[in-house]
PDB file of C-alpha atoms in Angstrom:
ATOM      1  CA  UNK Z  92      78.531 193.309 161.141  1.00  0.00           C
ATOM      2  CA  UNK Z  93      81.218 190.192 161.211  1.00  0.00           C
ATOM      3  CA  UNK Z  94      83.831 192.505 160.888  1.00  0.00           C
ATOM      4  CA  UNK Z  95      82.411 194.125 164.193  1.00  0.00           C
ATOM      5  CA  UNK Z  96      81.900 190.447 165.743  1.00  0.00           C
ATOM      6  CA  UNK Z  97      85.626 189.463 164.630  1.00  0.00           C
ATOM      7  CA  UNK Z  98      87.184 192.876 166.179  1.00  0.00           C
ATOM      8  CA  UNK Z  99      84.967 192.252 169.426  1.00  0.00           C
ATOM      9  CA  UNK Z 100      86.216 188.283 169.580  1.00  0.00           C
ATOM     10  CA  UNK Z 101      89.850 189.550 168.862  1.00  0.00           C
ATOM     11  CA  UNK Z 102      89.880 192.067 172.016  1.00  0.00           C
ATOM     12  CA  UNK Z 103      88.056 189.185 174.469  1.00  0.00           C
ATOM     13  CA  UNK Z 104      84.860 191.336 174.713  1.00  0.00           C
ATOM     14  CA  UNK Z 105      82.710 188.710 172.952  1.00  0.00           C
ATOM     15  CA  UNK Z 106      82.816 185.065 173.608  1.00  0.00           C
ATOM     16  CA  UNK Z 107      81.861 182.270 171.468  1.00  0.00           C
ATOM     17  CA  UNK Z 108      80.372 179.056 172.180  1.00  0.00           C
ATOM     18  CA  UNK Z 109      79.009 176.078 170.871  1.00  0.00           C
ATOM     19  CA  UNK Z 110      76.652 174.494 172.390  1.00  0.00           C
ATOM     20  CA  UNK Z 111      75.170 170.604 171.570  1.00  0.00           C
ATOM     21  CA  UNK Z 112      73.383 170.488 174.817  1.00  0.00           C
ATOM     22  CA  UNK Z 113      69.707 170.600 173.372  1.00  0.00           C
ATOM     23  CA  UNK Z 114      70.601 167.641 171.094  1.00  0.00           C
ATOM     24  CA  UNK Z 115      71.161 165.785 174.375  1.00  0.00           C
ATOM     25  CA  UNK Z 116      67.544 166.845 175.829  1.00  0.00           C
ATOM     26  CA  UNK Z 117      65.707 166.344 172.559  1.00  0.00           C
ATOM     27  CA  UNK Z 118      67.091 163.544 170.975  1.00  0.00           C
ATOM     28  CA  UNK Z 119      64.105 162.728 169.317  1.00  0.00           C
ATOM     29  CA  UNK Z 120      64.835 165.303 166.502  1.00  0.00           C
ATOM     30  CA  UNK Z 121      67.806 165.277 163.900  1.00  0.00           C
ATOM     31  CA  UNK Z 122      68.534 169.442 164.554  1.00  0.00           C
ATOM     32  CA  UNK Z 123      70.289 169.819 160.682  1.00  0.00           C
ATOM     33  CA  UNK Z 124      69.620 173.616 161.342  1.00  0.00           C
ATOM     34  CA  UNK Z 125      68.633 176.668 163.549  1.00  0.00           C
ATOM     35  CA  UNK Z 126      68.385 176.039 167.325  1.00  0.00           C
ATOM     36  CA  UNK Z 127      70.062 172.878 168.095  1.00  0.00           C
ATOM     37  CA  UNK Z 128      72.159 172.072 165.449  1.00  0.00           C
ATOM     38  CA  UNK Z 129      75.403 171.011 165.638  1.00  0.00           C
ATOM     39  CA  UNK Z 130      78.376 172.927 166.384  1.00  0.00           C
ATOM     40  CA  UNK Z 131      75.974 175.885 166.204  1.00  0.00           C
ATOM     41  CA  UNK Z 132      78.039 178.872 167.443  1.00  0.00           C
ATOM     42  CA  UNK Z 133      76.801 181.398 169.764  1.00  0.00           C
ATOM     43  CA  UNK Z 134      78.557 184.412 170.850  1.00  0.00           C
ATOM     44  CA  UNK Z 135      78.100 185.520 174.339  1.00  0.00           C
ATOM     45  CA  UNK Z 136      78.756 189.406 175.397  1.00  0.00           C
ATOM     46  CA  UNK Z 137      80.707 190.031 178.583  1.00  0.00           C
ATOM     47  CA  UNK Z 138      78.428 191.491 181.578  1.00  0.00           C
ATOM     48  CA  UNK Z 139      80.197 194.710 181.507  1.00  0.00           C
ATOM     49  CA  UNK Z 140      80.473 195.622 177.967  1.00  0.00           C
ATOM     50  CA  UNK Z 141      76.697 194.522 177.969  1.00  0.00           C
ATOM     51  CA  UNK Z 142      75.667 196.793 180.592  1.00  0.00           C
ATOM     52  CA  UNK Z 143      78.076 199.848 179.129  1.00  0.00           C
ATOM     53  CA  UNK Z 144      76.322 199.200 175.675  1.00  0.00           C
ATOM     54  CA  UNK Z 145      73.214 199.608 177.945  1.00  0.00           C
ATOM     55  CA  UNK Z 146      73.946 202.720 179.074  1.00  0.00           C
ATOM     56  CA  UNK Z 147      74.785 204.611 176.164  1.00  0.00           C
ATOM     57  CA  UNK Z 148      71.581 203.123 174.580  1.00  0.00           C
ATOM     58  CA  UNK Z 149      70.007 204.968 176.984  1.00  0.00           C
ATOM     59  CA  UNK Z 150      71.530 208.321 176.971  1.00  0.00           C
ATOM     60  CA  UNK Z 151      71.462 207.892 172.963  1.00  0.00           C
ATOM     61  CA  UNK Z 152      67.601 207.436 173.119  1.00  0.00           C
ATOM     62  CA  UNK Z 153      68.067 204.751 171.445  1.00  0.00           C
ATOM     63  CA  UNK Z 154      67.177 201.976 173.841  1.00  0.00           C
ATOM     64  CA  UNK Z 155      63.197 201.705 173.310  1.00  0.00           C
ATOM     65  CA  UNK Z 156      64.077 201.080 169.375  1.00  0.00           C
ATOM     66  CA  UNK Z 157      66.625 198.616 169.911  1.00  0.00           C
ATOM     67  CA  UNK Z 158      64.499 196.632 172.748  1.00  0.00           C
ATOM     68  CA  UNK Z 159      61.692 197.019 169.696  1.00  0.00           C
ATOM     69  CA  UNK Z 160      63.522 195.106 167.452  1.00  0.00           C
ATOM     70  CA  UNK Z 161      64.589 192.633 169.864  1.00  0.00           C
ATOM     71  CA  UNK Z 162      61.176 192.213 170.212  1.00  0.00           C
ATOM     72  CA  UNK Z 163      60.222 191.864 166.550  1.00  0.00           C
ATOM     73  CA  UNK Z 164      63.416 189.250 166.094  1.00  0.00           C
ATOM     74  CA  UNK Z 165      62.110 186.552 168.397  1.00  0.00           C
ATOM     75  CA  UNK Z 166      58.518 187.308 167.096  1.00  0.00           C
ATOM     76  CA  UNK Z 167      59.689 186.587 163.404  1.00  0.00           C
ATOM     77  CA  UNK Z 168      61.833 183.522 164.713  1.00  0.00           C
ATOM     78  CA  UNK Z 169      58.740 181.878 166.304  1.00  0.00           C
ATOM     79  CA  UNK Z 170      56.402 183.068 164.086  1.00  0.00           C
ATOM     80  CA  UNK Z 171      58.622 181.054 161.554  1.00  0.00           C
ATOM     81  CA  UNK Z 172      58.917 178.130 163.153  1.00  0.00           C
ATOM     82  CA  UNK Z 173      55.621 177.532 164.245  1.00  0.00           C
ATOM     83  CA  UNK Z 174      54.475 177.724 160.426  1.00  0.00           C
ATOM     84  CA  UNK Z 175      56.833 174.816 159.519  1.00  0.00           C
ATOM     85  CA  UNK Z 176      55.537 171.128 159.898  1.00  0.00           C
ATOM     86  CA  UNK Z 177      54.098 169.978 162.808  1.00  0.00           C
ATOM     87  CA  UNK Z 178      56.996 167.918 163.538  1.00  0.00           C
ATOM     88  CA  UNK Z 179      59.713 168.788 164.578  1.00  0.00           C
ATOM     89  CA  UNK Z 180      58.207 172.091 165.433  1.00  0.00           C
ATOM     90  CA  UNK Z 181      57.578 171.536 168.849  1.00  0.00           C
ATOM     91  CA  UNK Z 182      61.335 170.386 169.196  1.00  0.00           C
ATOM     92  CA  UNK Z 183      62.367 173.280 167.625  1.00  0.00           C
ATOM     93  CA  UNK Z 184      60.496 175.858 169.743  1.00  0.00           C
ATOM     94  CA  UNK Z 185      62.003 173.938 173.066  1.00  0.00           C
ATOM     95  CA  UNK Z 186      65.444 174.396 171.985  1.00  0.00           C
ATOM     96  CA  UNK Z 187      64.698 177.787 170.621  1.00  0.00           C
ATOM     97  CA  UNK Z 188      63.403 178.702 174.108  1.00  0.00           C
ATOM     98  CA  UNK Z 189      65.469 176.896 176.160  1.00  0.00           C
ATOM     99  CA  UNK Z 190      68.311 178.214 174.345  1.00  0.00           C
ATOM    100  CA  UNK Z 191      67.188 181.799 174.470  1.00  0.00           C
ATOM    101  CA  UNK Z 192      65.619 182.028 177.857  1.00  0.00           C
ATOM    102  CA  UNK Z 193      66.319 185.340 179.048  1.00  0.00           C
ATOM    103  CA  UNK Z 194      66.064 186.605 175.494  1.00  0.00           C
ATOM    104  CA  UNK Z 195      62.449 185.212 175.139  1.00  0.00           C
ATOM    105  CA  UNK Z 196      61.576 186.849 179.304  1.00  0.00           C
ATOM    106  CA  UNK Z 197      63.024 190.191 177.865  1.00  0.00           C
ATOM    107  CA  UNK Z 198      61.235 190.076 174.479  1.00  0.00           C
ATOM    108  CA  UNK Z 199      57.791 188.989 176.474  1.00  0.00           C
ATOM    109  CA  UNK Z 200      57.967 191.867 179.402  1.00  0.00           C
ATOM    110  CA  UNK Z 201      58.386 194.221 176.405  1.00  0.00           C
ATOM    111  CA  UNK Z 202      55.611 193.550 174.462  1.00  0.00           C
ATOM    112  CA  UNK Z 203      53.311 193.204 177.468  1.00  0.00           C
ATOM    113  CA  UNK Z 204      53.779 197.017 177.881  1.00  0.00           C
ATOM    114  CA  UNK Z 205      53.647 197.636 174.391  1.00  0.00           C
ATOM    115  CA  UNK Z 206      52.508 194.884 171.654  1.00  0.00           C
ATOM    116  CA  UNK Z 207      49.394 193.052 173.205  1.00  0.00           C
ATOM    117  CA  UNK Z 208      49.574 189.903 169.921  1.00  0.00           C
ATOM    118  CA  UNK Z 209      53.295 190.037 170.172  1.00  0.00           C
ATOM    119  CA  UNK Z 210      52.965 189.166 174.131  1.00  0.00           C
ATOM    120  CA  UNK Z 211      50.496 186.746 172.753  1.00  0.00           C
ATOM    121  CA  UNK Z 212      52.854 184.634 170.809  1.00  0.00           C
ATOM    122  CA  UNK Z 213      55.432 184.850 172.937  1.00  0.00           C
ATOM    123  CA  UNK Z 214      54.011 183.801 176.018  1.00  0.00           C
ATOM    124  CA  UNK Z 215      52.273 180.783 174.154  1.00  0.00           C
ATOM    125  CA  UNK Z 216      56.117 179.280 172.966  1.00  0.00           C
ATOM    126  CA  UNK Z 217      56.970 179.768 176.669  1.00  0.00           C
ATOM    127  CA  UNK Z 218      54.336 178.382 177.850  1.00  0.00           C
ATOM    128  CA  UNK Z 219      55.324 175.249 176.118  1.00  0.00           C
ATOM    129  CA  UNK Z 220      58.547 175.701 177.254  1.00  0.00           C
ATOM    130  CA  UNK Z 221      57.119 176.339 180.931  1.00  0.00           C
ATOM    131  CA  UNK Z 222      55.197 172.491 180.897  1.00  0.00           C
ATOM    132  CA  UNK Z 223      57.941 170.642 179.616  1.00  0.00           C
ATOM    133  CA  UNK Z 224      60.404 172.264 182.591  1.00  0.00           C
ATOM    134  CA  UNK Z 225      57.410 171.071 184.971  1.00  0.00           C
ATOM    135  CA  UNK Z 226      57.055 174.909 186.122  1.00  0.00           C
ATOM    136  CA  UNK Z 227      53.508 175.288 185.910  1.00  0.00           C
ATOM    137  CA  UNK Z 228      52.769 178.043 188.544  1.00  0.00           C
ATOM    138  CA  UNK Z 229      54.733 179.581 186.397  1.00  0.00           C
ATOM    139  CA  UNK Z 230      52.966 178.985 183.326  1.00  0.00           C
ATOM    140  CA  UNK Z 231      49.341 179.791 184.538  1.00  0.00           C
ATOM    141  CA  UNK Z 232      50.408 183.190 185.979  1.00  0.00           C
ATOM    142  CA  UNK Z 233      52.081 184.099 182.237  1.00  0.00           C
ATOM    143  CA  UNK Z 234      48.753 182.853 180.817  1.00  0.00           C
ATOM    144  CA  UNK Z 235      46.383 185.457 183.436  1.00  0.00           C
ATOM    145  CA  UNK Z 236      48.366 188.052 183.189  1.00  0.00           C
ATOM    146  CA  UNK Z 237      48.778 187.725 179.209  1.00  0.00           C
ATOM    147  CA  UNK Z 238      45.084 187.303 178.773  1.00  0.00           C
ATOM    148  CA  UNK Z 239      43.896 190.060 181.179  1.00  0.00           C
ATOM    149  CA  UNK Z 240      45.806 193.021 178.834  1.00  0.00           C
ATOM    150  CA  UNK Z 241      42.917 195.110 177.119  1.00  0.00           C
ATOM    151  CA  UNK Z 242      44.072 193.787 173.382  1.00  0.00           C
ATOM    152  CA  UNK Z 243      44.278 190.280 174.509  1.00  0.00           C
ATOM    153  CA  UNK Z 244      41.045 190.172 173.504  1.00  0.00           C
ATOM    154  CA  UNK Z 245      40.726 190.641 169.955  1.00  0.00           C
ATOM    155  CA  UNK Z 246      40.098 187.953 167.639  1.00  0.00           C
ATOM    156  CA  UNK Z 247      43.511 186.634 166.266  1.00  0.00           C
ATOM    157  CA  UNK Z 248      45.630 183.915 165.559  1.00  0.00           C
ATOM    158  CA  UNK Z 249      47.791 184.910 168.179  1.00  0.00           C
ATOM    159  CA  UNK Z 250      44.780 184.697 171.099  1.00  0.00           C
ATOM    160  CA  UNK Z 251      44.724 181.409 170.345  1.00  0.00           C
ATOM    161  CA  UNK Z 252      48.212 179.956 171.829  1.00  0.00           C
ATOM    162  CA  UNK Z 253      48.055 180.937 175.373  1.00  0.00           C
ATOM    163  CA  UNK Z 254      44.407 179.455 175.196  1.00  0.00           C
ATOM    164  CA  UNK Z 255      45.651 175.725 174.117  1.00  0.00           C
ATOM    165  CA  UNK Z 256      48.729 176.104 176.484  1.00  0.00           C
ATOM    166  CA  UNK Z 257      45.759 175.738 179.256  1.00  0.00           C
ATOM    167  CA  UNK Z 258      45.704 171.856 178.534  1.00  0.00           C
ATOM    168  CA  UNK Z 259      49.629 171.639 179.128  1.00  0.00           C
ATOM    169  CA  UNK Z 260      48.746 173.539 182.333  1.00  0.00           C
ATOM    170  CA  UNK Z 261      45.879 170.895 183.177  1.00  0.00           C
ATOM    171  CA  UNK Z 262      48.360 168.275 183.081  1.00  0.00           C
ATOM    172  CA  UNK Z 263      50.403 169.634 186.187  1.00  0.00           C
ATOM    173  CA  UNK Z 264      47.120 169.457 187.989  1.00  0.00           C
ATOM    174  CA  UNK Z 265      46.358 173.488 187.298  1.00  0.00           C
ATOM    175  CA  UNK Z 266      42.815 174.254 187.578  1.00  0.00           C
ATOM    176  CA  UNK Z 267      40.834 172.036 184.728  1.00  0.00           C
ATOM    177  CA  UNK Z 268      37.424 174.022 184.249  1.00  0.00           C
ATOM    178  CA  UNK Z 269      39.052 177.082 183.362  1.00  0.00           C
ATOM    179  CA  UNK Z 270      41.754 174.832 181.291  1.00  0.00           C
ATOM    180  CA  UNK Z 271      39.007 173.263 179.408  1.00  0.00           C
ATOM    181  CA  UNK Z 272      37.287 176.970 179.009  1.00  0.00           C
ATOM    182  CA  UNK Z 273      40.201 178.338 177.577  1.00  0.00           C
ATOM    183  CA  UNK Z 274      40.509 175.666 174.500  1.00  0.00           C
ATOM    184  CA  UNK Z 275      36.823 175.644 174.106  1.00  0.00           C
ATOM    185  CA  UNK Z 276      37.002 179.686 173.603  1.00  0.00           C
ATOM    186  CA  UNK Z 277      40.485 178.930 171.574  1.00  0.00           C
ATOM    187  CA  UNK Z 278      38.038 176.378 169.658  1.00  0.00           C
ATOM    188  CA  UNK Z 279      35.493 178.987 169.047  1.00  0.00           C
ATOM    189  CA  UNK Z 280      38.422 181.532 167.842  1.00  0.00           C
ATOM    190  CA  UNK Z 281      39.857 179.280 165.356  1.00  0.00           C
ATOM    191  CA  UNK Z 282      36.343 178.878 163.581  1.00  0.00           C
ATOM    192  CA  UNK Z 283      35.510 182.133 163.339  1.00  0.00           C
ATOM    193  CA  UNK Z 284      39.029 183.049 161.793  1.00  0.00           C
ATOM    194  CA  UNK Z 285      39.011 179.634 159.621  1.00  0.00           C
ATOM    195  CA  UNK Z 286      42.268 178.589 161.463  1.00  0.00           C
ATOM    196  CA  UNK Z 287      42.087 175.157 160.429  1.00  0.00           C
ATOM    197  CA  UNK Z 288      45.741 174.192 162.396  1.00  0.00           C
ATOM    198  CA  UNK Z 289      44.312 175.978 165.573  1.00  0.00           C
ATOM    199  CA  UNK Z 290      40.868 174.386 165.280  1.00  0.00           C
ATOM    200  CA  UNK Z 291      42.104 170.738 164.512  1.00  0.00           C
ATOM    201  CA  UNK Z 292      44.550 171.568 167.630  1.00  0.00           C
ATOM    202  CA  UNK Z 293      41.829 172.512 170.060  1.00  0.00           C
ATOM    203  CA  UNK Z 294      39.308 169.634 168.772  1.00  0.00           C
ATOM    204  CA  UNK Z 295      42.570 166.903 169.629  1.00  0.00           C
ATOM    205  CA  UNK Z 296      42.721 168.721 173.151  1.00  0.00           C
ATOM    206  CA  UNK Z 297      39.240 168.842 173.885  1.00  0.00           C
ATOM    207  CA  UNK Z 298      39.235 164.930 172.641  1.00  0.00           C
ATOM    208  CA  UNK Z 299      42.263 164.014 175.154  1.00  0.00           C
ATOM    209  CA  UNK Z 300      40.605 165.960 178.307  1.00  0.00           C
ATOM    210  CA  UNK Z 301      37.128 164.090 177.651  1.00  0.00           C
ATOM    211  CA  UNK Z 302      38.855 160.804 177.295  1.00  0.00           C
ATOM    212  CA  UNK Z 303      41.914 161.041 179.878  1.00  0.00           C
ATOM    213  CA  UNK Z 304      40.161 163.168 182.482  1.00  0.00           C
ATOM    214  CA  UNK Z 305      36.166 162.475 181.748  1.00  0.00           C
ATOM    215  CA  UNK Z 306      36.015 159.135 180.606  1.00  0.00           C
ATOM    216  CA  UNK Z 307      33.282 160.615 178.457  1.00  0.00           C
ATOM    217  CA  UNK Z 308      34.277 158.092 175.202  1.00  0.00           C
ATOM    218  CA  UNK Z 309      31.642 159.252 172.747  1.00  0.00           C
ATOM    219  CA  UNK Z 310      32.774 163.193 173.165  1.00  0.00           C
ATOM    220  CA  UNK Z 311      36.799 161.786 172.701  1.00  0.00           C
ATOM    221  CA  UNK Z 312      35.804 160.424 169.400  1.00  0.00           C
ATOM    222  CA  UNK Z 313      33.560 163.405 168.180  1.00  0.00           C
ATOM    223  CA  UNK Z 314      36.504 165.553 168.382  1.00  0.00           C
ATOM    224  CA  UNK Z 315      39.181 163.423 167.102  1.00  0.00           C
ATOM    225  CA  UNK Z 316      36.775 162.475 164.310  1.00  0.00           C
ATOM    226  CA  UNK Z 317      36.526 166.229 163.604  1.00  0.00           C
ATOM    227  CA  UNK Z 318      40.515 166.690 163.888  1.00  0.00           C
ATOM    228  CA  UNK Z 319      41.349 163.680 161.527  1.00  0.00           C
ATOM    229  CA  UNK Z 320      39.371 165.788 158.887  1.00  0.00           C
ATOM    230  CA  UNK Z 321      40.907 169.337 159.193  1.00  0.00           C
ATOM    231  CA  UNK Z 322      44.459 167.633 159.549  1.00  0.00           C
ATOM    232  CA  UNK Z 323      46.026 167.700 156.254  1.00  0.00           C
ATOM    233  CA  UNK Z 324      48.925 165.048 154.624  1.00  0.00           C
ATOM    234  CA  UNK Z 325      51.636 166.868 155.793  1.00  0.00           C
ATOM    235  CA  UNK Z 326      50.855 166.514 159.416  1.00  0.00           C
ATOM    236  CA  UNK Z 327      51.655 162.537 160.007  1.00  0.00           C
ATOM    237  CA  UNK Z 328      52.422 163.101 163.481  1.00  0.00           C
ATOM    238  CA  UNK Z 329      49.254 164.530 164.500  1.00  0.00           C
ATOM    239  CA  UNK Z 330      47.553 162.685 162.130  1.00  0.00           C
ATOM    240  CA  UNK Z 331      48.681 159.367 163.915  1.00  0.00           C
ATOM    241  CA  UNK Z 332      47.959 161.014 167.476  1.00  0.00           C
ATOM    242  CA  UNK Z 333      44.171 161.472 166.245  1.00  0.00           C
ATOM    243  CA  UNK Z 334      44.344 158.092 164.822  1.00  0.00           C
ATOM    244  CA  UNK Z 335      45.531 155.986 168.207  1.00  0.00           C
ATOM    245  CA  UNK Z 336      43.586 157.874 170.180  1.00  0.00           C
ATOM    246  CA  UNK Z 337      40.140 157.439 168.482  1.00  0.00           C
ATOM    247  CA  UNK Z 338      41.177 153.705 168.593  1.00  0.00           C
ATOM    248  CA  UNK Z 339      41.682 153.872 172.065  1.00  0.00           C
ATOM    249  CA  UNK Z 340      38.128 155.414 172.611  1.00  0.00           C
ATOM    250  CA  UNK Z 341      36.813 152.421 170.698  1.00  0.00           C
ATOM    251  CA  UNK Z 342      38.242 150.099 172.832  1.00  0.00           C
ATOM    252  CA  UNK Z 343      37.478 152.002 175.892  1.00  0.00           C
ATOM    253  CA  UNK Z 344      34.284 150.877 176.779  1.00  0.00           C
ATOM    254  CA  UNK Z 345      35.093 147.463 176.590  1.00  0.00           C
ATOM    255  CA  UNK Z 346      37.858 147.951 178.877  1.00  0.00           C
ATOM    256  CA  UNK Z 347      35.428 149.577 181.758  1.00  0.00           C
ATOM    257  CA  UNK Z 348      32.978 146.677 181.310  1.00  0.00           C
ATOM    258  CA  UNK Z 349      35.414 144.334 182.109  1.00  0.00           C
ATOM    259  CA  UNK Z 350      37.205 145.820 184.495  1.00  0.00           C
ATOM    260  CA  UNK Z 351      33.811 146.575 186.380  1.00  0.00           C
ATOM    261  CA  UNK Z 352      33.205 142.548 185.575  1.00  0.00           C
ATOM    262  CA  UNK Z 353      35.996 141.500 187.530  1.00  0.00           C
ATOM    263  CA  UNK Z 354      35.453 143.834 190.349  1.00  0.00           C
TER     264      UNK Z 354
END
């Protein structure tokens, strides 16, 4: 296979690139490896050898296997990633995204015809993509038309993404009932497969809406109470999300009284 890249590179059909421009927009996160890091080299095929490839993909009956395991590539890469700690996983699945945009819209109109959990996972790492790009019209249409295919519906880990990517969604001012539905059903989902990452997830979510949007303090801490105990050691960051934010609730109260006090 590098002997293939070299010849390609050699004759100008291939070009290579490297790219440091995620370490720019996510400078919160060291990249040491994968998507982001530095001096990472990408090689870029020319439109027309692309689309001649294309074409004899086709005639070769060979095109619905490759666009398979195109598929199956991002799948594993996410997949991946998302198992790895908490943070910088959510850094990692931006710049994996970001840097793979079309890849990841190819990969996800694939396995909507074909591979209902693979459309699943994909379209929940977009969606993350989709609320930190501000493009939530976007977003909520990928989450509809995700959830309305027939397999959508069974109970997996996978069901459980595009559900939680409601709250990003809620943030840009998307409709919150059916954004709150959609984590308490992801909620639901995660006990009944003992997910304890999704569950804790949800019960944080659930625990930010009630506090940020509801003002409802005692259902805030219930849930963040709940998340503290599912989160395990290795997920500080989270841990310390749960952590401020139940403090927050406790001060709450006393912030309304005296803000109603003075008014």
């Amino acid at each position: 296979m590098l002997d293939g890249i070299a010849s390609l590179l050699e004759k100008s059909l291939l070009v290579r690139e490297k790219s440091s421009s995620e370490r720019v927009r996510y400078p919160f996160v060291k990249m040491t490896h994968g998507y982001g890091a530095e001096n990472e080299s990408r090689y870029t095929m020319l439109e027309t050898v692309r689309d001649y490839g294309l074409e004899q993909l086709v005639a070769n009956g060979e095109a619905e296997m490759l666009r398979a395991r195109h598929t199956a590539c991002f799948v594993r890469l996410i997949d991946q990633t998302e198992r790895s700690d908490p943070h910088p996983t959510l850094a990692l699945i931006l710049c994996l995204v970001d840097h793979e945009i079309h890849n990841v819209h190819a990969a996800r109109i694939w396995a909507m015809e074909h591979d209902a959990q693979a459309a699943l996972l994909l379209t929940a790492a977009f969606l993350r993509w989709s609320q930190s790009q501000g493009t939530y019209a976007e977003g909520a249409h990928a989450i509809a038309e995700v959830l309305a295919l027939p397999d959508a519906a069974a109970h997996t880990v996978a069901c459980q993404g595009p559900s939680l990517g409601a709250y990003r969604l809620m943030r840009g001012e998307v409709d919150v009932s059916k954004a709150q539905a959609l984590v308490e059903e992801s909620l639901v989902l995660s006990q009944e497969l003992g997910h304890t990452k999704g569950e804790a997830q949800a019960l944080t979510i659930l625990g930010r809406m009630a506090h940020e949007r509801f003002d409802d303090f005692d259902t805030a801490h219930r849930c963040f109470t709940q998340a503290l105990a599912l989160h395990n050691a290795g997920q500080r960051r989270r841990h310390g999300l749960c952590s401020d934010l139940s403090r927050r609730r406790r001060a709450g109260p006393g912030r309304l009284r005296a803000g109603a006090a003075a008014g």
